[in-house]
């Protein structure tokens, strides 16, 4: 099925569709068909190994175009990869194997698909498909992280589900209709948050013990940075208040670096102002330390003889709860996170308690062992009257789910 949104984004556009060697290659034919149905021209490219899974004649027949495969085709005048990259409004690699992703991450140009990807100046969409163990492998995850960091390539999937071997896990290619939606979104990204002011916090806080030591936690900041990047891409004005992390600032986002919970509170107060009129929504993704040392020694603390080293801690202010308590209208929309250990029911239960205690609109509940430091997360979004089912997805995709909820709330309660 194609919707009118896809039709208006794809109509008259040229999609270069590159197919690589995975069993999911047969689904690329459906992607081509849906793009054409939505009014696009599709230029099909195939790697040699993909022809073992789907016939070039099938793809050529659907696209009404010969399949480009050989960079050295003497009958082609000019450079094939340069010509395709120049003609295409978007390049979609469907499916993308682990090997293709590795070659993209290295910037290789050793076949027509990688050379075209390197030459493309428009958006590039990658729909990975592989066995879950290949997707989970640190080498693949490093390559995916590298490509995400470069910011030139958008990923669509993979998703959790049955794979060709009969096993179940993260590695199944996203469904063709969703891939076509993602291609359409790249051509005409939704700007539903145009002009909305969103404040996002991210990362840990570090609470100093002495000049060289601190209390901290393992938050990487990835989730908060993904939310900031997606909010910006959807048109929002974004202030990102970040604890100490090693993350690149997303383009167009205003970043405020802080160290402690107290620093974060001060920056938030300055942005939000006394009446909280400085933001339309606040997403509190930071792992703010609940406690800090009562005193921070000005000198480095020395070892002592005894077995026990007492360290007195005091409560940090609960930043989001203080904002929740002060809020007297539907603005700003407040989103807190709840990182918990335990089974799903237990995690949801805690999230509901947090929702009421902190007086927020949404709590994003996630299980600690499936979140910290990873590129994916498994979350449920809990509000006063609903809880979405747990979804395992990339932090970018989950960022969009959270922003969808905020956008809906802003429209429902203007
Ligand atoms: N938070 C905050 N200020 C704090 C602590 C947490 O604003 N001092 C926010 C976090 O950014 C997050 C949510 O509150 O959005 C997490 O709630 P919290 O109660 O801190 O979670 P836990 O510490 O995991 O809760 P508990 O120890 O009570 O289980």
Tab-separated table of C-alpha atoms and ligand atoms in Angstrom:
chain	number	residue	atom	x	y	z
A	1	UNK	CA	0.000	0.000	0.000
A	2	UNK	CA	1.195	3.509	-0.682
A	3	UNK	CA	-0.325	6.511	1.075
A	4	UNK	CA	-0.883	9.978	-0.325
A	5	UNK	CA	2.051	11.224	1.801
A	6	UNK	CA	4.392	8.787	0.029
A	7	UNK	CA	2.880	9.611	-3.344
A	8	UNK	CA	3.458	13.317	-2.908
A	9	UNK	CA	7.054	12.756	-1.708
A	10	UNK	CA	7.953	10.180	-4.373
A	11	UNK	CA	6.004	11.442	-7.362
A	12	UNK	CA	8.368	12.497	-10.139
A	13	UNK	CA	11.440	11.486	-8.092
A	14	UNK	CA	14.218	9.152	-9.158
A	15	UNK	CA	15.082	6.334	-6.724
A	16	UNK	CA	18.296	4.357	-7.315
A	17	UNK	CA	17.518	0.966	-5.767
A	18	UNK	CA	20.611	-1.125	-5.041
A	19	UNK	CA	20.124	-4.795	-4.209
A	20	UNK	CA	22.842	-6.782	-2.417
A	21	UNK	CA	23.231	-10.494	-1.665
A	22	UNK	CA	20.821	-11.530	1.052
A	23	UNK	CA	17.786	-13.815	0.979
A	24	UNK	CA	15.677	-10.701	1.602
A	25	UNK	CA	16.671	-9.545	-1.923
A	26	UNK	CA	13.345	-10.793	-3.280
A	27	UNK	CA	11.584	-8.138	-1.165
A	28	UNK	CA	13.469	-5.401	-3.056
A	29	UNK	CA	11.162	-6.154	-6.004
A	30	UNK	CA	8.186	-5.128	-3.839
A	31	UNK	CA	10.024	-1.953	-2.761
A	32	UNK	CA	10.567	-1.118	-6.454
A	33	UNK	CA	6.893	-1.799	-7.226
A	34	UNK	CA	5.642	0.430	-4.387
A	35	UNK	CA	7.991	3.279	-5.353
A	36	UNK	CA	6.782	3.110	-8.957
A	37	UNK	CA	3.158	2.988	-7.768
A	38	UNK	CA	3.844	6.185	-5.800
A	39	UNK	CA	5.021	7.871	-8.994
A	40	UNK	CA	8.807	7.431	-8.817
A	41	UNK	CA	11.231	6.244	-11.468
A	42	UNK	CA	13.377	3.403	-10.156
A	43	UNK	CA	16.929	2.781	-11.414
A	44	UNK	CA	17.825	-0.778	-10.385
A	45	UNK	CA	21.412	-1.712	-9.410
A	46	UNK	CA	22.490	-5.183	-8.336
A	47	UNK	CA	25.655	-6.738	-6.958
A	48	UNK	CA	26.724	-10.009	-8.567
A	49	UNK	CA	25.911	-11.993	-5.423
A	50	UNK	CA	22.383	-10.575	-5.225
A	51	UNK	CA	21.601	-12.177	-8.616
A	52	UNK	CA	21.824	-15.553	-6.868
A	53	UNK	CA	18.777	-14.563	-4.809
A	54	UNK	CA	16.620	-12.643	-7.275
A	55	UNK	CA	16.697	-12.493	-11.058
A	56	UNK	CA	17.758	-9.262	-12.764
A	57	UNK	CA	15.021	-9.899	-15.322
A	58	UNK	CA	12.364	-9.670	-12.592
A	59	UNK	CA	13.707	-6.361	-11.314
A	60	UNK	CA	14.231	-4.955	-14.812
A	61	UNK	CA	10.686	-5.976	-15.736
A	62	UNK	CA	9.145	-4.223	-12.708
A	63	UNK	CA	11.303	-1.106	-13.131
A	64	UNK	CA	11.062	-0.915	-16.911
A	65	UNK	CA	14.827	-0.275	-16.909
A	66	UNK	CA	17.876	-2.453	-17.497
A	67	UNK	CA	19.637	-3.449	-14.270
A	68	UNK	CA	23.025	-1.729	-13.803
A	69	UNK	CA	25.570	-4.235	-12.520
A	70	UNK	CA	28.906	-3.857	-14.195
A	71	UNK	CA	30.923	-0.663	-13.758
A	72	UNK	CA	33.033	-1.716	-16.703
A	73	UNK	CA	30.165	-2.169	-19.173
A	74	UNK	CA	31.785	-0.924	-22.406
A	75	UNK	CA	28.422	-0.090	-23.988
A	76	UNK	CA	27.803	2.617	-21.332
A	77	UNK	CA	29.176	5.988	-22.279
A	78	UNK	CA	30.599	7.885	-19.283
A	79	UNK	CA	31.098	6.736	-15.692
A	80	UNK	CA	28.167	4.636	-14.562
A	81	UNK	CA	28.388	5.364	-10.797
A	82	UNK	CA	28.737	9.109	-11.378
A	83	UNK	CA	25.837	9.139	-13.788
A	84	UNK	CA	23.485	7.142	-11.496
A	85	UNK	CA	24.453	9.228	-8.439
A	86	UNK	CA	23.732	12.416	-10.371
A	87	UNK	CA	20.346	11.218	-11.656
A	88	UNK	CA	19.035	9.765	-8.385
A	89	UNK	CA	17.242	11.902	-5.807
A	90	UNK	CA	17.821	9.121	-3.275
A	91	UNK	CA	19.824	5.897	-3.143
A	92	UNK	CA	18.188	3.006	-1.267
A	93	UNK	CA	20.260	-0.113	-0.557
A	94	UNK	CA	17.710	-2.886	0.000
A	95	UNK	CA	18.717	-5.298	1.438
A	96	UNK	CA	22.151	-4.288	2.749
A	97	UNK	CA	24.403	-7.146	3.847
A	98	UNK	CA	26.954	-6.993	6.688
A	99	UNK	CA	29.676	-6.977	4.023
A	100	UNK	CA	28.126	-4.021	2.177
A	101	UNK	CA	27.799	-2.058	5.444
A	102	UNK	CA	31.459	-2.805	6.253
A	103	UNK	CA	32.533	-1.554	2.833
A	104	UNK	CA	30.412	1.595	3.166
A	105	UNK	CA	31.944	2.289	6.582
A	106	UNK	CA	35.414	2.011	5.063
A	107	UNK	CA	34.522	4.311	2.188
A	108	UNK	CA	35.324	1.591	-0.370
A	109	UNK	CA	34.277	1.906	-4.008
A	110	UNK	CA	35.035	-1.592	-5.245
A	111	UNK	CA	31.739	-2.256	-7.002
A	112	UNK	CA	28.964	-0.259	-8.610
A	113	UNK	CA	26.843	-0.045	-5.419
A	114	UNK	CA	29.599	1.232	-3.100
A	115	UNK	CA	30.988	3.566	-5.777
A	116	UNK	CA	27.507	5.042	-6.327
A	117	UNK	CA	26.987	5.417	-2.541
A	118	UNK	CA	30.294	7.259	-2.256
A	119	UNK	CA	29.353	9.521	-5.130
A	120	UNK	CA	25.782	10.224	-3.971
A	121	UNK	CA	25.113	13.731	-2.729
A	122	UNK	CA	21.440	13.118	-1.943
A	123	UNK	CA	20.200	10.966	0.939
A	124	UNK	CA	21.207	7.302	1.187
A	125	UNK	CA	18.970	4.763	2.913
A	126	UNK	CA	20.286	1.404	4.089
A	127	UNK	CA	17.924	-1.472	5.004
A	128	UNK	CA	20.124	-4.114	6.665
A	129	UNK	CA	19.264	-7.822	6.529
A	130	UNK	CA	21.416	-10.495	8.120
A	131	UNK	CA	21.521	-13.210	10.759
A	132	UNK	CA	21.118	-11.710	14.263
A	133	UNK	CA	24.601	-12.881	15.270
A	134	UNK	CA	26.086	-10.995	12.304
A	135	UNK	CA	24.131	-7.853	13.231
A	136	UNK	CA	25.166	-8.118	16.912
A	137	UNK	CA	28.825	-8.701	16.067
A	138	UNK	CA	31.024	-5.887	17.396
A	139	UNK	CA	32.500	-5.377	13.907
A	140	UNK	CA	29.051	-4.759	12.378
A	141	UNK	CA	27.990	-2.570	15.287
A	142	UNK	CA	31.208	-0.559	14.925
A	143	UNK	CA	30.549	-0.102	11.187
A	144	UNK	CA	26.947	0.961	11.814
A	145	UNK	CA	28.097	3.397	14.517
A	146	UNK	CA	30.703	4.827	12.150
A	147	UNK	CA	28.081	5.407	9.434
A	148	UNK	CA	25.616	6.931	11.911
A	149	UNK	CA	28.365	9.217	13.187
A	150	UNK	CA	29.120	10.388	9.655
A	151	UNK	CA	25.430	11.327	9.453
A	152	UNK	CA	25.233	10.721	5.680
A	153	UNK	CA	23.343	7.447	5.780
A	154	UNK	CA	19.904	6.710	7.246
A	155	UNK	CA	19.144	3.220	8.527
A	156	UNK	CA	15.742	1.611	8.194
A	157	UNK	CA	15.670	-1.467	10.452
A	158	UNK	CA	16.647	-4.157	10.939
A	159	UNK	CA	13.833	-5.393	13.141
A	160	UNK	CA	13.350	-8.299	15.498
A	161	UNK	CA	11.640	-11.277	13.890
A	162	UNK	CA	12.160	-14.616	12.216
A	163	UNK	CA	15.153	-14.784	9.863
A	164	UNK	CA	15.873	-17.208	7.019
A	165	UNK	CA	17.638	-19.751	9.250
A	166	UNK	CA	14.427	-20.139	11.254
A	167	UNK	CA	15.834	-18.344	14.270
A	168	UNK	CA	14.366	-15.229	15.749
A	169	UNK	CA	16.205	-12.020	16.510
A	170	UNK	CA	17.327	-8.565	15.430
A	171	UNK	CA	18.443	-8.796	11.803
A	172	UNK	CA	15.242	-9.276	9.810
A	173	UNK	CA	14.836	-6.684	7.064
A	174	UNK	CA	12.190	-4.038	7.662
A	175	UNK	CA	8.961	-4.596	5.679
A	176	UNK	CA	8.917	-3.144	2.107
A	177	UNK	CA	6.062	-0.727	2.882
A	178	UNK	CA	7.994	0.728	5.843
A	179	UNK	CA	11.139	1.035	3.704
A	180	UNK	CA	9.148	2.981	1.108
A	181	UNK	CA	7.823	5.268	3.877
A	182	UNK	CA	11.413	5.848	5.001
A	183	UNK	CA	12.511	6.662	1.439
A	184	UNK	CA	9.596	9.117	1.171
A	185	UNK	CA	10.533	10.674	4.541
A	186	UNK	CA	14.093	11.264	3.300
A	187	UNK	CA	12.767	13.054	0.243
A	188	UNK	CA	10.259	15.116	2.219
A	189	UNK	CA	11.133	14.806	5.903
A	190	UNK	CA	8.194	15.527	8.225
A	191	UNK	CA	8.546	19.018	9.691
A	192	UNK	CA	5.821	18.496	12.286
A	193	UNK	CA	7.900	20.137	15.038
A	194	UNK	CA	8.645	23.305	13.082
A	195	UNK	CA	9.082	26.156	15.583
A	196	UNK	CA	8.510	23.920	18.650
A	197	UNK	CA	11.063	24.566	21.417
A	198	UNK	CA	12.366	21.325	22.878
A	199	UNK	CA	14.858	20.989	25.724
A	200	UNK	CA	16.636	17.629	25.929
A	201	UNK	CA	18.992	16.516	28.693
A	202	UNK	CA	21.494	13.732	28.078
A	203	UNK	CA	24.336	11.752	29.591
A	204	UNK	CA	25.386	11.292	33.202
A	205	UNK	CA	26.207	13.904	35.800
A	206	UNK	CA	29.527	13.799	37.618
A	207	UNK	CA	29.401	14.721	41.289
A	208	UNK	CA	32.898	15.625	42.519
A	209	UNK	CA	34.441	13.996	45.579
A	210	UNK	CA	37.735	15.847	45.275
A	211	UNK	CA	39.608	17.505	42.373
A	212	UNK	CA	40.283	14.146	40.664
A	213	UNK	CA	37.392	11.856	41.669
A	214	UNK	CA	33.676	11.875	41.141
A	215	UNK	CA	30.498	9.814	41.469
A	216	UNK	CA	29.055	9.054	38.039
A	217	UNK	CA	27.208	6.412	36.055
A	218	UNK	CA	27.508	4.549	32.755
A	219	UNK	CA	25.109	6.660	30.664
A	220	UNK	CA	26.622	7.269	27.198
A	221	UNK	CA	24.229	10.067	26.215
A	222	UNK	CA	23.292	8.268	22.969
A	223	UNK	CA	19.529	8.280	23.620
A	224	UNK	CA	19.381	12.000	24.474
A	225	UNK	CA	21.574	12.922	21.510
A	226	UNK	CA	19.377	10.832	19.188
A	227	UNK	CA	16.276	12.661	20.475
A	228	UNK	CA	17.957	16.039	19.965
A	229	UNK	CA	19.031	15.093	16.413
A	230	UNK	CA	15.610	13.799	15.392
A	231	UNK	CA	13.773	16.751	16.979
A	232	UNK	CA	16.004	19.125	15.030
A	233	UNK	CA	15.501	17.157	11.802
A	234	UNK	CA	11.738	17.507	12.336
A	235	UNK	CA	12.054	21.276	12.605
A	236	UNK	CA	12.252	21.902	16.377
A	237	UNK	CA	14.517	24.458	18.050
A	238	UNK	CA	16.566	22.260	20.322
A	239	UNK	CA	18.580	23.026	23.472
A	240	UNK	CA	20.628	19.992	24.475
A	241	UNK	CA	21.889	20.058	28.070
A	242	UNK	CA	24.533	17.374	28.296
A	243	UNK	CA	26.611	15.846	31.065
A	244	UNK	CA	30.156	14.683	30.263
A	245	UNK	CA	29.894	12.413	27.181
A	246	UNK	CA	31.862	11.668	24.024
A	247	UNK	CA	29.132	12.437	21.483
A	248	UNK	CA	29.141	14.749	18.472
A	249	UNK	CA	26.711	17.663	18.667
A	250	UNK	CA	23.933	17.125	16.092
A	251	UNK	CA	23.851	19.868	13.441
A	252	UNK	CA	21.677	22.879	14.305
A	253	UNK	CA	21.304	21.922	17.979
A	254	UNK	CA	22.342	24.366	20.738
A	255	UNK	CA	24.486	22.422	23.212
A	256	UNK	CA	25.097	23.332	26.862
A	257	UNK	CA	27.769	21.225	28.587
A	258	UNK	CA	27.382	20.651	32.314
A	259	UNK	CA	29.133	18.565	34.943
A	260	UNK	CA	26.894	18.206	37.999
A	261	UNK	CA	23.151	17.973	38.711
A	262	UNK	CA	23.344	21.454	40.222
A	263	UNK	CA	24.896	22.808	36.974
A	264	UNK	CA	22.138	21.093	34.969
A	265	UNK	CA	19.501	22.652	37.208
A	266	UNK	CA	20.985	26.127	36.681
A	267	UNK	CA	21.146	25.776	32.890
A	268	UNK	CA	17.579	24.423	32.790
A	269	UNK	CA	16.350	27.333	34.956
A	270	UNK	CA	17.972	29.844	32.613
A	271	UNK	CA	16.412	28.231	29.510
A	272	UNK	CA	12.972	27.583	31.014
A	273	UNK	CA	12.627	30.827	33.025
A	274	UNK	CA	10.578	31.069	36.259
A	275	UNK	CA	7.230	30.521	34.541
A	276	UNK	CA	8.528	27.599	32.387
A	277	UNK	CA	7.622	29.587	29.283
A	278	UNK	CA	11.007	28.897	27.660
A	279	UNK	CA	10.098	25.459	26.261
A	280	UNK	CA	7.165	23.597	24.727
A	281	UNK	CA	8.547	20.219	25.763
A	282	UNK	CA	11.299	18.837	27.985
A	283	UNK	CA	12.758	15.382	27.496
A	284	UNK	CA	14.774	14.408	30.542
A	285	UNK	CA	16.957	11.620	29.168
A	286	UNK	CA	19.932	12.432	31.418
A	287	UNK	CA	20.911	9.965	34.120
A	288	UNK	CA	21.099	12.592	36.833
A	289	UNK	CA	22.947	11.353	39.932
A	290	UNK	CA	20.498	10.954	42.802
A	291	UNK	CA	23.206	11.779	45.371
A	292	UNK	CA	26.319	13.924	45.646
A	293	UNK	CA	29.037	14.073	48.292
A	294	UNK	CA	28.123	16.360	51.203
A	295	UNK	CA	31.463	18.076	50.804
A	296	UNK	CA	33.813	18.223	47.863
A	297	UNK	CA	37.348	18.271	49.212
A	298	UNK	CA	39.486	21.023	47.711
A	299	UNK	CA	42.566	18.781	48.127
A	300	UNK	CA	42.985	15.266	46.734
A	301	UNK	CA	41.852	12.857	49.480
A	302	UNK	CA	44.724	10.634	50.681
A	303	UNK	CA	44.593	6.914	51.505
A	304	UNK	CA	44.073	6.195	55.205
A	305	UNK	CA	44.957	3.163	57.316
A	306	UNK	CA	41.462	1.836	58.114
A	307	UNK	CA	39.524	-0.739	55.991
A	308	UNK	CA	36.541	1.510	55.521
A	309	UNK	CA	36.455	4.887	53.809
A	310	UNK	CA	33.236	6.715	54.784
A	311	UNK	CA	31.752	9.049	52.195
A	312	UNK	CA	28.721	11.077	53.259
A	313	UNK	CA	26.198	11.711	50.464
A	314	UNK	CA	23.258	14.057	50.245
A	315	UNK	CA	20.266	14.065	47.894
A	316	UNK	CA	20.508	16.007	44.641
A	317	UNK	CA	17.398	17.962	43.700
A	318	UNK	CA	15.059	15.919	41.478
A	319	UNK	CA	15.118	18.254	38.483
A	320	UNK	CA	12.160	16.908	36.526
A	321	UNK	CA	10.027	16.462	39.663
A	322	UNK	CA	10.673	20.097	40.614
A	323	UNK	CA	9.593	21.210	37.130
A	324	UNK	CA	6.540	18.891	37.300
A	325	UNK	CA	5.538	20.387	40.662
A	326	UNK	CA	5.845	23.952	39.356
A	327	UNK	CA	3.921	23.389	36.125
A	328	UNK	CA	0.416	24.792	36.224
A	329	UNK	CA	-0.718	24.167	32.616
A	330	UNK	CA	-0.292	21.604	29.830
A	331	UNK	CA	3.020	23.254	28.854
A	332	UNK	CA	5.769	22.286	28.722
A	333	UNK	CA	5.052	18.641	27.874
A	334	UNK	CA	7.246	16.638	30.266
A	335	UNK	CA	8.955	13.347	29.464
A	336	UNK	CA	11.020	11.437	32.041
A	337	UNK	CA	12.932	8.193	31.687
A	338	UNK	CA	12.882	5.215	34.001
A	339	UNK	CA	15.813	2.846	33.761
A	340	UNK	CA	14.972	-0.249	35.742
A	341	UNK	CA	16.089	-3.796	36.334
A	342	UNK	CA	13.490	-6.570	36.457
A	343	UNK	CA	10.860	-8.054	34.171
A	344	UNK	CA	8.613	-6.029	31.842
A	345	UNK	CA	5.631	-5.877	34.230
A	346	UNK	CA	7.889	-4.653	37.020
A	347	UNK	CA	9.446	-2.004	34.751
A	348	UNK	CA	5.976	-0.700	33.693
A	349	UNK	CA	4.839	-0.666	37.312
A	350	UNK	CA	7.775	1.486	38.355
A	351	UNK	CA	7.244	3.769	35.349
A	352	UNK	CA	3.605	4.379	36.370
A	353	UNK	CA	4.672	5.264	39.911
A	354	UNK	CA	7.315	7.641	38.526
A	355	UNK	CA	4.738	9.247	36.198
A	356	UNK	CA	2.554	10.173	39.184
A	357	UNK	CA	5.376	11.067	41.578
A	358	UNK	CA	7.105	13.404	39.126
A	359	UNK	CA	3.873	14.795	37.603
A	360	UNK	CA	5.073	14.212	34.036
A	361	UNK	CA	3.118	13.356	30.860
A	362	UNK	CA	5.177	10.402	29.705
A	363	UNK	CA	7.696	8.030	31.196
A	364	UNK	CA	9.933	6.138	28.805
A	365	UNK	CA	10.533	2.852	30.597
A	366	UNK	CA	13.631	0.897	29.674
A	367	UNK	CA	15.396	-2.155	31.013
A	368	UNK	CA	18.962	-1.338	32.118
A	369	UNK	CA	20.633	-4.416	30.573
A	370	UNK	CA	19.113	-3.643	27.163
A	371	UNK	CA	20.011	0.016	27.034
A	372	UNK	CA	23.262	1.226	28.565
A	373	UNK	CA	25.903	2.107	25.961
A	374	UNK	CA	24.067	0.343	23.123
A	375	UNK	CA	22.836	1.745	19.825
A	376	UNK	CA	19.495	0.057	20.365
A	377	UNK	CA	17.094	0.246	23.250
A	378	UNK	CA	13.963	-1.619	24.303
A	379	UNK	CA	11.353	0.721	25.678
A	380	UNK	CA	7.676	1.207	26.453
A	381	UNK	CA	6.172	4.686	26.560
A	382	UNK	CA	3.854	5.038	29.541
A	383	UNK	CA	1.261	7.795	29.997
A	384	UNK	CA	-1.584	8.211	32.476
A	385	UNK	CA	-3.996	6.236	30.316
A	386	UNK	CA	-1.826	3.945	28.217
A	387	UNK	CA	1.402	1.990	27.928
A	388	UNK	CA	2.774	1.124	24.494
A	389	UNK	CA	4.084	-2.420	24.038
A	390	UNK	CA	7.849	-2.784	24.544
A	391	UNK	CA	9.698	-2.128	21.272
A	392	UNK	CA	13.321	-2.980	20.509
A	393	UNK	CA	14.698	-0.548	17.938
A	394	UNK	CA	17.535	1.830	17.188
A	395	UNK	CA	17.759	4.854	19.481
A	396	UNK	CA	16.955	7.073	16.451
A	397	UNK	CA	13.733	5.157	15.734
A	398	UNK	CA	12.743	5.282	19.410
A	399	UNK	CA	13.541	9.004	19.471
A	400	UNK	CA	10.968	9.409	16.694
A	401	UNK	CA	8.384	7.386	18.658
A	402	UNK	CA	8.886	9.677	21.691
A	403	UNK	CA	8.686	12.795	19.505
A	404	UNK	CA	5.507	11.432	17.851
A	405	UNK	CA	3.902	11.333	21.320
A	406	UNK	CA	5.052	14.877	22.094
A	407	UNK	CA	3.784	16.150	18.726
A	408	UNK	CA	0.398	14.490	19.341
A	409	UNK	CA	0.145	16.011	22.828
A	410	UNK	CA	1.054	19.482	21.524
A	411	UNK	CA	-1.720	19.241	18.932
A	412	UNK	CA	-4.287	17.789	21.382
A	413	UNK	CA	-3.591	20.452	24.037
A	414	UNK	CA	-2.517	23.558	22.132
B	1	LIG	N1	15.925	12.825	37.285
B	1	LIG	C1	15.985	14.166	37.559
B	1	LIG	N2	16.701	14.604	38.637
B	1	LIG	C2	17.315	13.733	39.448
B	1	LIG	C3	17.239	12.357	39.180
B	1	LIG	C4	16.534	11.933	38.077
B	1	LIG	O1	15.410	14.963	36.834
B	1	LIG	N3	17.998	14.169	40.485
B	1	LIG	C5	15.135	12.373	36.115
B	1	LIG	C6	15.943	11.611	35.094
B	1	LIG	O2	16.477	12.463	34.113
B	1	LIG	C7	14.917	10.663	34.514
B	1	LIG	C8	14.065	10.330	35.700
B	1	LIG	O3	14.178	11.436	36.589
B	1	LIG	O4	14.118	11.288	33.551
B	1	LIG	C9	14.576	9.102	36.391
B	1	LIG	O5	13.971	8.996	37.622
B	1	LIG	P1	14.718	8.530	38.935
B	1	LIG	O6	13.702	8.559	39.995
B	1	LIG	O7	16.000	9.175	39.175
B	1	LIG	O8	15.113	7.131	38.506
B	1	LIG	P2	15.929	6.236	39.366
B	1	LIG	O9	17.029	6.959	40.080
B	1	LIG	O10	16.320	5.130	38.498
B	1	LIG	O11	14.775	5.893	40.393
B	1	LIG	P3	14.802	5.026	41.666
B	1	LIG	O12	16.188	5.033	42.145
B	1	LIG	O13	13.824	5.726	42.530
B	1	LIG	O14	14.315	3.723	41.154
